[in-house]
Short mmCIF file of C-alpha atoms and ligand atoms in Angstrom, two decimals:
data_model
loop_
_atom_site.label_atom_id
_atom_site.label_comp_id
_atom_site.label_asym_id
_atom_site.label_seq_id
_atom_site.Cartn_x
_atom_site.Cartn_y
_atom_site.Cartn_z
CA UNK A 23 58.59 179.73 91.66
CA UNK A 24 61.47 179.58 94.46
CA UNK A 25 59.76 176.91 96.30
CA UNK A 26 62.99 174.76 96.94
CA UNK A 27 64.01 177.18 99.04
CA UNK A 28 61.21 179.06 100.94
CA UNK A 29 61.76 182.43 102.85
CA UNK A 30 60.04 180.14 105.86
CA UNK A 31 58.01 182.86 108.50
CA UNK A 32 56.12 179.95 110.02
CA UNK A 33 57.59 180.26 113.18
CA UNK A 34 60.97 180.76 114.85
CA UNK A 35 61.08 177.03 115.65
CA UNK A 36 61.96 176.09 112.03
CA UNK A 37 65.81 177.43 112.24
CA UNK A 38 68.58 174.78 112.40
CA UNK A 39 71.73 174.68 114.76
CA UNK A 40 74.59 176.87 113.02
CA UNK A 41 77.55 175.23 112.62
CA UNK A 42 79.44 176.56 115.93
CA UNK A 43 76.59 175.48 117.97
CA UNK A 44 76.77 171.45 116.20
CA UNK A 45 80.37 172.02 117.08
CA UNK A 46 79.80 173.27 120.97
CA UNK A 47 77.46 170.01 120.85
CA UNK A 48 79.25 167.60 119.45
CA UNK A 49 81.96 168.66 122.45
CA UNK A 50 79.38 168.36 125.36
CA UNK A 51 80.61 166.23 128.29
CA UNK A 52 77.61 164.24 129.31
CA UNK A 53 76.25 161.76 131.88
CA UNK A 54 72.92 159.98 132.72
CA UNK A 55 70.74 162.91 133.49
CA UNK A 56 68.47 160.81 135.94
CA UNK A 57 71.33 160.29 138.11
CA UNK A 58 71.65 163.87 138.36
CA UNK A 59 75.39 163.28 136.26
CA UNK A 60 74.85 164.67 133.22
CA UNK A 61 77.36 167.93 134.10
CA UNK A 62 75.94 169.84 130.90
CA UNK A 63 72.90 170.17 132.11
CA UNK A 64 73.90 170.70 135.55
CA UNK A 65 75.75 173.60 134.14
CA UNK A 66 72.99 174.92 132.16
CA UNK A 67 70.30 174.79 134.99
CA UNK A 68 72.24 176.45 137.63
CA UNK A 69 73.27 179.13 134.94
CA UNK A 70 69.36 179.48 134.02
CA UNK A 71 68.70 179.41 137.56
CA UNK A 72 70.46 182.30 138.19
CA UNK A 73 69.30 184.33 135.28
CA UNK A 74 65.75 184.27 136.01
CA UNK A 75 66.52 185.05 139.91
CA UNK A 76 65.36 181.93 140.64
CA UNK A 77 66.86 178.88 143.24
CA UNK A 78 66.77 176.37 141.11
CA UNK A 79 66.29 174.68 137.57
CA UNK A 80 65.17 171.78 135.86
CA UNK A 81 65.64 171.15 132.05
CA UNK A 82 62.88 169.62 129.75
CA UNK A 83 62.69 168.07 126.51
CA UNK A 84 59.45 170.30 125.60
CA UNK A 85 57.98 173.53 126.63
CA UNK A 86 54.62 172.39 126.45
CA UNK A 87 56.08 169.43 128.86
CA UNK A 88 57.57 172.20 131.02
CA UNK A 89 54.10 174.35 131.23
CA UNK A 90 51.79 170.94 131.87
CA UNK A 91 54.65 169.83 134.65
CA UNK A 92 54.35 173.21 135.93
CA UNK A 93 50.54 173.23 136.29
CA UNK A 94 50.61 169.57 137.39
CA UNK A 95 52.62 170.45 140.29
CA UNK A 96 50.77 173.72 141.32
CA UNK A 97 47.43 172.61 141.08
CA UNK A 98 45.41 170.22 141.92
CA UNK A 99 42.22 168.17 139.97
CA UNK A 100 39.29 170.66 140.18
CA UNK A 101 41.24 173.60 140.52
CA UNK A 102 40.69 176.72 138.01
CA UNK A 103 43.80 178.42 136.36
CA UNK A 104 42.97 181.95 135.89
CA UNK A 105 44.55 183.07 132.10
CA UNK A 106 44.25 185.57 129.71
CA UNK A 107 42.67 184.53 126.64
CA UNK A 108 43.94 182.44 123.77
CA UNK A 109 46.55 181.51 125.77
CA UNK A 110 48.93 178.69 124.54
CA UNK A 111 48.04 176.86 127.78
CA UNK A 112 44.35 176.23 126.32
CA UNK A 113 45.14 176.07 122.82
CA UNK A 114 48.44 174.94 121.73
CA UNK A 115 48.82 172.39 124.18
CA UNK A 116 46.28 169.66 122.71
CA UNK A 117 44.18 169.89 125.71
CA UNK A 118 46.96 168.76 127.85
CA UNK A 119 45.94 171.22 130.98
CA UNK A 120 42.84 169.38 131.75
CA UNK A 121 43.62 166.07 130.53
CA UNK A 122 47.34 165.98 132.30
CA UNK A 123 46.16 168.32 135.72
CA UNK A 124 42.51 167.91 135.67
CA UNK A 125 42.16 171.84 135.91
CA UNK A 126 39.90 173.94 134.13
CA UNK A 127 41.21 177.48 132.63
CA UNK A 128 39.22 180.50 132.91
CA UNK A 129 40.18 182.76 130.32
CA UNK A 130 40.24 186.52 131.81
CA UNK A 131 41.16 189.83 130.56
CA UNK A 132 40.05 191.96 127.58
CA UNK A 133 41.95 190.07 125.36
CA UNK A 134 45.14 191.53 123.27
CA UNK A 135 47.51 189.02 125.47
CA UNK A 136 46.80 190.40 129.09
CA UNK A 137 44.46 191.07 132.02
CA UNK A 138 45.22 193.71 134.79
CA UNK A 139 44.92 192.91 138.33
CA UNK A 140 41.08 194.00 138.59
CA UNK A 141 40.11 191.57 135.32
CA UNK A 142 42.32 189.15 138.28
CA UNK A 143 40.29 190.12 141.29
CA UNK A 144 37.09 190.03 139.33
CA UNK A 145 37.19 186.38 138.20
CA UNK A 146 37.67 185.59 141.60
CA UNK A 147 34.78 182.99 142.84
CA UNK A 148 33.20 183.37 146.47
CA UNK A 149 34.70 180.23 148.44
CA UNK A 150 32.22 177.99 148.95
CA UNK A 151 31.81 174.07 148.21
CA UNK A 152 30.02 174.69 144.66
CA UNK A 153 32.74 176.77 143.27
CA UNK A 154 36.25 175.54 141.33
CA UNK A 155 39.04 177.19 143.87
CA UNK A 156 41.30 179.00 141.61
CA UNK A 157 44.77 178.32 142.59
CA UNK A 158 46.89 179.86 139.73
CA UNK A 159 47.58 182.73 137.70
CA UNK A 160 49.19 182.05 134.43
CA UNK A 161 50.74 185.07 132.18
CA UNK A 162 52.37 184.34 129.29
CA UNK A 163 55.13 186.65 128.00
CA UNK A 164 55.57 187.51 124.77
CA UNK A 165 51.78 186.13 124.55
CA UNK A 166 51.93 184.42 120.88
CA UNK A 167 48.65 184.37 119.74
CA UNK A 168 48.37 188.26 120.63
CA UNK A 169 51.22 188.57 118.43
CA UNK A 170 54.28 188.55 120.86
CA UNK A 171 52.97 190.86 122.89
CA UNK A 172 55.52 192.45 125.80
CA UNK A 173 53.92 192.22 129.53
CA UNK A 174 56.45 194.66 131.34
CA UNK A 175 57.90 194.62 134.80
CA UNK A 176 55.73 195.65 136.68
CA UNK A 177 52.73 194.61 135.18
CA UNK A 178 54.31 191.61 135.58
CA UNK A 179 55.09 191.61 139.21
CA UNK A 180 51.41 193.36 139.78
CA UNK A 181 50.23 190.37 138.47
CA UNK A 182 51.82 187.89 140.76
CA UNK A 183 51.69 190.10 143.58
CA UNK A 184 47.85 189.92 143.53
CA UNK A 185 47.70 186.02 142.87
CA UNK A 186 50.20 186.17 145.77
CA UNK A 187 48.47 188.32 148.05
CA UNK A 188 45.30 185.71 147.80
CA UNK A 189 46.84 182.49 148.28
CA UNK A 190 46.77 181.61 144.64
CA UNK A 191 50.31 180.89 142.81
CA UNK A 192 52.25 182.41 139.76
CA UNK A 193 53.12 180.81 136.66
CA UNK A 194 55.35 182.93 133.77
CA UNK A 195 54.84 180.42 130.53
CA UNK A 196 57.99 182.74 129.22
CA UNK A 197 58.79 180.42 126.30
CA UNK A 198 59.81 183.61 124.64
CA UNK A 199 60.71 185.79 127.91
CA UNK A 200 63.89 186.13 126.04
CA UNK A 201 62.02 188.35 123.54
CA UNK A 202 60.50 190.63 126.17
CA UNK A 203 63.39 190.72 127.96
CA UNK A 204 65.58 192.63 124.45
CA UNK A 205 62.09 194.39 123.54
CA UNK A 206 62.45 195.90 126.84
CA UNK A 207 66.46 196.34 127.62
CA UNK A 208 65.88 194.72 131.01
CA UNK A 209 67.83 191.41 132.73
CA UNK A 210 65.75 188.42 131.88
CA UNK A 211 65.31 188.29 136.01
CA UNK A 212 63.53 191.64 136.29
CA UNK A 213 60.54 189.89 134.46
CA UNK A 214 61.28 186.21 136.10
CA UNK A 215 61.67 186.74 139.91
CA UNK A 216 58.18 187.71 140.52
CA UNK A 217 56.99 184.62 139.38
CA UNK A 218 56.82 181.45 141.72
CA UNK A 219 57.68 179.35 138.72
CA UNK A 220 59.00 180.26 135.43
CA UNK A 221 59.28 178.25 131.61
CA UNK A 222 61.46 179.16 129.40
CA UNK A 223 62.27 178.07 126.04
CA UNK A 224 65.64 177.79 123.85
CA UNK A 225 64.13 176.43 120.93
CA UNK A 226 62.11 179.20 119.74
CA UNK A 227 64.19 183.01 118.92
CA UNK A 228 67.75 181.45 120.41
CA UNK A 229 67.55 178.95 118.13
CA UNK A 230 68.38 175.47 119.49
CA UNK A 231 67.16 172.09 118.44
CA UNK A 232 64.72 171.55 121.74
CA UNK A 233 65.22 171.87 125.50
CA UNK A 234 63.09 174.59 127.49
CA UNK A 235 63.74 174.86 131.56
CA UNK A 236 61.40 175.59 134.84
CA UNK A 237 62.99 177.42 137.28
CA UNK A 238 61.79 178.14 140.89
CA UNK A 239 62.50 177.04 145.00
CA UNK A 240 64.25 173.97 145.32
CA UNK A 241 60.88 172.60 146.75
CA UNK A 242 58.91 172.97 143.89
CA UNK A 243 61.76 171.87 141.50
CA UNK A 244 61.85 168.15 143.53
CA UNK A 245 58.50 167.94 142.83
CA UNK A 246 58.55 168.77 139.37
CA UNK A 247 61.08 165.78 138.87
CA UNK A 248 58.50 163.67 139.67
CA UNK A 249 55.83 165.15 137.15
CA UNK A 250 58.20 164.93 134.50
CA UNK A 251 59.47 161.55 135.02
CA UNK A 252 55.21 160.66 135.06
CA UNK A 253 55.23 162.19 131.72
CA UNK A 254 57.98 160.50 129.79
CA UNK A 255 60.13 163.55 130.34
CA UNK A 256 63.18 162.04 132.16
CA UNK A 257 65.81 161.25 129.69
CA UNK A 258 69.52 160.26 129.90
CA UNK A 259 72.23 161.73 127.89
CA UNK A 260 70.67 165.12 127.11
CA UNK A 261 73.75 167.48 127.84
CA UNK A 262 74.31 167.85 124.10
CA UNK A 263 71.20 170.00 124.33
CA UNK A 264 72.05 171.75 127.17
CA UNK A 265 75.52 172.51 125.37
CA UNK A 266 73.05 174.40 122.70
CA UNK A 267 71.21 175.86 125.00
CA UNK A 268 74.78 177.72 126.72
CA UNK A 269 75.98 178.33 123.27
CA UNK A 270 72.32 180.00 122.27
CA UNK A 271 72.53 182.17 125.66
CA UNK A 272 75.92 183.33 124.61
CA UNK A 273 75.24 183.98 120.89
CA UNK A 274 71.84 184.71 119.73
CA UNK A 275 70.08 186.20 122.99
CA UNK A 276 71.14 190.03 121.99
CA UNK A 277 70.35 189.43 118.49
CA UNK A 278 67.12 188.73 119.38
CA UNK A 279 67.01 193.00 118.40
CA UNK A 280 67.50 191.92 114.50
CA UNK A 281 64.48 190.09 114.61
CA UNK A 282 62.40 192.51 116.31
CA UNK A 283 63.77 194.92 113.15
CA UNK A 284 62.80 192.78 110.57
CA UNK A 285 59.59 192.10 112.04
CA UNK A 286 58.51 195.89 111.83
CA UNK A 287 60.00 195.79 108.34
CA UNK A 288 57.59 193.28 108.05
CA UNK A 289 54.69 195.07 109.47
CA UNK A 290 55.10 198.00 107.93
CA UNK A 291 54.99 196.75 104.22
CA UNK A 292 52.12 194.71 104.77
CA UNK A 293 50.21 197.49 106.76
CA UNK A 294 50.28 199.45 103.47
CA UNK A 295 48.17 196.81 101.40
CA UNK A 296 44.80 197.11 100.92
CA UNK A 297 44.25 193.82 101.19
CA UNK A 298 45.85 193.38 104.77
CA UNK A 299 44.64 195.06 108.33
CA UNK A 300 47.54 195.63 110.92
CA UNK A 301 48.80 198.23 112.94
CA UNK A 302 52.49 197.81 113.22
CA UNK A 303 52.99 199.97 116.05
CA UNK A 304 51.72 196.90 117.78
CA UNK A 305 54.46 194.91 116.56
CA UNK A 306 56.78 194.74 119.51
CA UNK A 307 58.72 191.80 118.96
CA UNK A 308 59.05 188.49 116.10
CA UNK A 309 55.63 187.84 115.79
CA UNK A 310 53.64 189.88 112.66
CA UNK A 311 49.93 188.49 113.53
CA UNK A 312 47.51 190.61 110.44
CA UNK A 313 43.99 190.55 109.44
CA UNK A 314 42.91 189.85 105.79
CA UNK A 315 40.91 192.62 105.17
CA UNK A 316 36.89 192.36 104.25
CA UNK A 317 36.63 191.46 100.63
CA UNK A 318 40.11 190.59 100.32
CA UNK A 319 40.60 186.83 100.29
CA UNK A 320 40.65 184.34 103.63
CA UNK A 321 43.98 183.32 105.31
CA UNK A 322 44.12 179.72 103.74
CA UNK A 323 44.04 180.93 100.41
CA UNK A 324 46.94 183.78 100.80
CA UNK A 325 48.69 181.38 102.49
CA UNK A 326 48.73 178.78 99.65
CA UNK A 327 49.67 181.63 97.48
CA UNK A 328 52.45 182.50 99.70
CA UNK A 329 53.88 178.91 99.43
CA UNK A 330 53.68 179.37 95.87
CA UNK A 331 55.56 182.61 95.88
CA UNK A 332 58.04 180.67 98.04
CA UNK A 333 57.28 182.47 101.23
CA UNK A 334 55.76 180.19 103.83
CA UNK A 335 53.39 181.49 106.74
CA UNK A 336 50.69 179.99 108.67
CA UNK A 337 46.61 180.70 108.97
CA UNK A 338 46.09 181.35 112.45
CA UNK A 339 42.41 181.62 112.39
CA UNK A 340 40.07 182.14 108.98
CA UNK A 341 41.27 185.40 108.20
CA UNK A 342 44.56 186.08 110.61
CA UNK A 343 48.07 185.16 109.51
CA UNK A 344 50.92 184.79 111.51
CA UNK A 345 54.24 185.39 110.61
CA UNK A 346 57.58 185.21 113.01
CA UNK A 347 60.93 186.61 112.14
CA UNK A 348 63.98 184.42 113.28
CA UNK A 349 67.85 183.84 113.36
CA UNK A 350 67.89 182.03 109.53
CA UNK A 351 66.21 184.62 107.50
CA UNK A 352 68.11 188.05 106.94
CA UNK A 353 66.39 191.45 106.67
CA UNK A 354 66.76 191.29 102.76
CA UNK A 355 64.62 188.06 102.77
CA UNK A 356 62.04 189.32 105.10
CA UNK A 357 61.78 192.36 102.61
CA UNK A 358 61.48 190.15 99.95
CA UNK A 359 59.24 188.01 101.38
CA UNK A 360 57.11 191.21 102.62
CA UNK A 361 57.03 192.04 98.90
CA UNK A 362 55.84 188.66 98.07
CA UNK A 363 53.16 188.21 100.60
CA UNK A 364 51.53 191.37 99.78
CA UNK A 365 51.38 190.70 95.95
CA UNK A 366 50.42 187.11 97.23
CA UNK A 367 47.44 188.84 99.15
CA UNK A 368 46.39 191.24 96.12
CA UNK A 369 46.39 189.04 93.12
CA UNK A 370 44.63 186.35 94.98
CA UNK A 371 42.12 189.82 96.13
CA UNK A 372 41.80 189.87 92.27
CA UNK A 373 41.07 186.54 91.78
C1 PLP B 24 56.07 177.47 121.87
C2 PLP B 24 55.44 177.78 123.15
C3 PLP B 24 55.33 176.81 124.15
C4 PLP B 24 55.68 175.34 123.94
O1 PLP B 24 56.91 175.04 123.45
P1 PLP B 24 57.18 173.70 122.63
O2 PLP B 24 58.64 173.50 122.80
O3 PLP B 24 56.76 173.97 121.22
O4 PLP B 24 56.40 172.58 123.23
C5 PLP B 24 54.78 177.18 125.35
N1 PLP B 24 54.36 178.43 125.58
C6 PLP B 24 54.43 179.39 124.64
C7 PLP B 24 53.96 180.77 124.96
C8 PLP B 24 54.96 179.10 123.39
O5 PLP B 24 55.02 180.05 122.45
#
């Protein structure tokens, strides 16, 4: 079987720097970042800055180091983060919110990736000495484990209105904000500038090697430089991912569309199987998350069929699968690999 070269639908963090962007790399101008002279990423942060509607930026190797510096810096031990559930914040990040902050997260919301501003008001604890003070309200958009899941503008700014409106501050983990901002034809800012502080990532759907960015007030970035230096974060010569990161924001942010094609390409053969539950109207961006159907067999065995079909996806829980369309497979391959899965899930239903 074509296992050499896999149609890979693991994530979109698997795709490689094209040629043109090694090139715009391998031409960076760079400096020692902790002397504030690396001019690539000076470049990149102001331009970030800007197009989330935001004062200021500061780059980071990681975006789970972004989100925990984030956290760090709005919270304080004891506090409670008010979420919606399965967010990555409680579990992709290895347990890094309450080891690294000493916060608890209190998952709210119906689930499905969001929680409206009375699932907000209602987790709300009385103040009193026995209670956790909740002192921020995360949302996470596209929410990955929902299956890229769009929160819209004004939901959005609802969202952070309320958490405003009671003292408590905002947090977009927008890792893929990038996503929701094509999904939805709107400027990345319209979904940013409600939000006291903002991630974002250039490593997932734009394709770079690494490098994700906070952006908020100039306060709360010199404080964040602290955090990150605290967590190993600080690093020198880093422009020639910043030069990725200007040549993904000039490239691959409108292409983002593609992806959101193929993924409903995606959804739509699978959702015809037997063997597989999904509705792909729900598909709204890169992210195909479907059920394995009752009788049909559990995600880690399609899975390992998959892989031997040459199509590699991931088991999200015992019988969800995610799959995530991305800049380095075409809409042929995700066809193909739509075929594949599906035959993958059948046979394996036959035993
Ligand atoms: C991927 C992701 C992150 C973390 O990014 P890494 O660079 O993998 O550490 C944070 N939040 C969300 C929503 C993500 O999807």
């Amino acid at each position: 079987m074509p296992t050499e070269h896999p149609i890979d639908l693991r994530s979109d963090t698997v795709t490689r720097p094209t040629p043109a962007m090694r090139e715009a790399m391998a031409r960076a101008e760079v400096g020692d970042d902790q002397f504030g002279e690396d001019p690539s990423i000076n470049r990149l942060q102001d331009r970030v800055a800007a197009l989330l509607g935001h004062e200021a930026a500061l780059w980071f190797p990681s975006g789970t180091m972004a989100d925990q510096v984030a956290i760090r810096t709005l919270t304080r031990p004891g506090d409670e983060v008010l979420a919606a559930r399965e967010a990555h914040i409680l579990w992709h990040e290895a347990g890094g919110t309450s080891a690294t902050s000493g916060v608890q997260i209190n998952e709210i919301g119906p689930g499905g990736g969001r929680f409206s501003v009375d699932d907000l008001l209602g987790a709300l604890k009385p103040v009193a000495a026995m209670y956790p003070p909740a002192t921020l309200v995360s949302v996470e958009n596209t929410h990955n484990r929902a299956g890229g899941v769009v929160i819209g503008v004004e939901e959005g700014a609802a969202l952070a209105g309320a958490a405003r409106a009671h003292g408590m501050a905002s947090f977009l983990d927008g890792a893929r904000l990038w996503n929701a901002a094509i999904a939805l034809g709107v400027a990345p800012a319209d979904l940013a500038r409600p939000f006291e502080v903002v991630a974002v990532s250039f490593s997932k759907g734009l394709g770079a090697p690494g490098g994700s960015v906070l952006a908020g007030s100039t306060e709360f970035i010199a404080a964040a430089v602290r955090y990150r230096r605290m967590a190993g974060g600080a690093m020198r010569q880093v422009g020639f991912f910043a030069a990725a990161a200007e040549y993904a924001l000039d490239h691959h942010l409108e292409r983002l569309a593609k992806d959101h094609a193929n993924a409903r390409l995606l959804a739509d053969r699978l959702a015809a199987s037997p063997a597989i539950e999904l509705d792909p109207s729900a598909v709204q961006t890169n992210i195909v998350i479907f059920r394995m159907a009752d009788g049909a067999p559990d995600a880690p065995t399609v899975v390992a069929a998959a892989r031997a079909a040459g199509v590699l996806i991931v088991a999200f829980s015992a019988r969800t699968i995610r799959a995530v369309t991305h800049l380095d497979v075409t809409r042929d391959e995700v066809a193909d690999a739509a075929e594949r899965i599906v035959a993958a899930a059948e046979s394996a239903a036959r035993g």
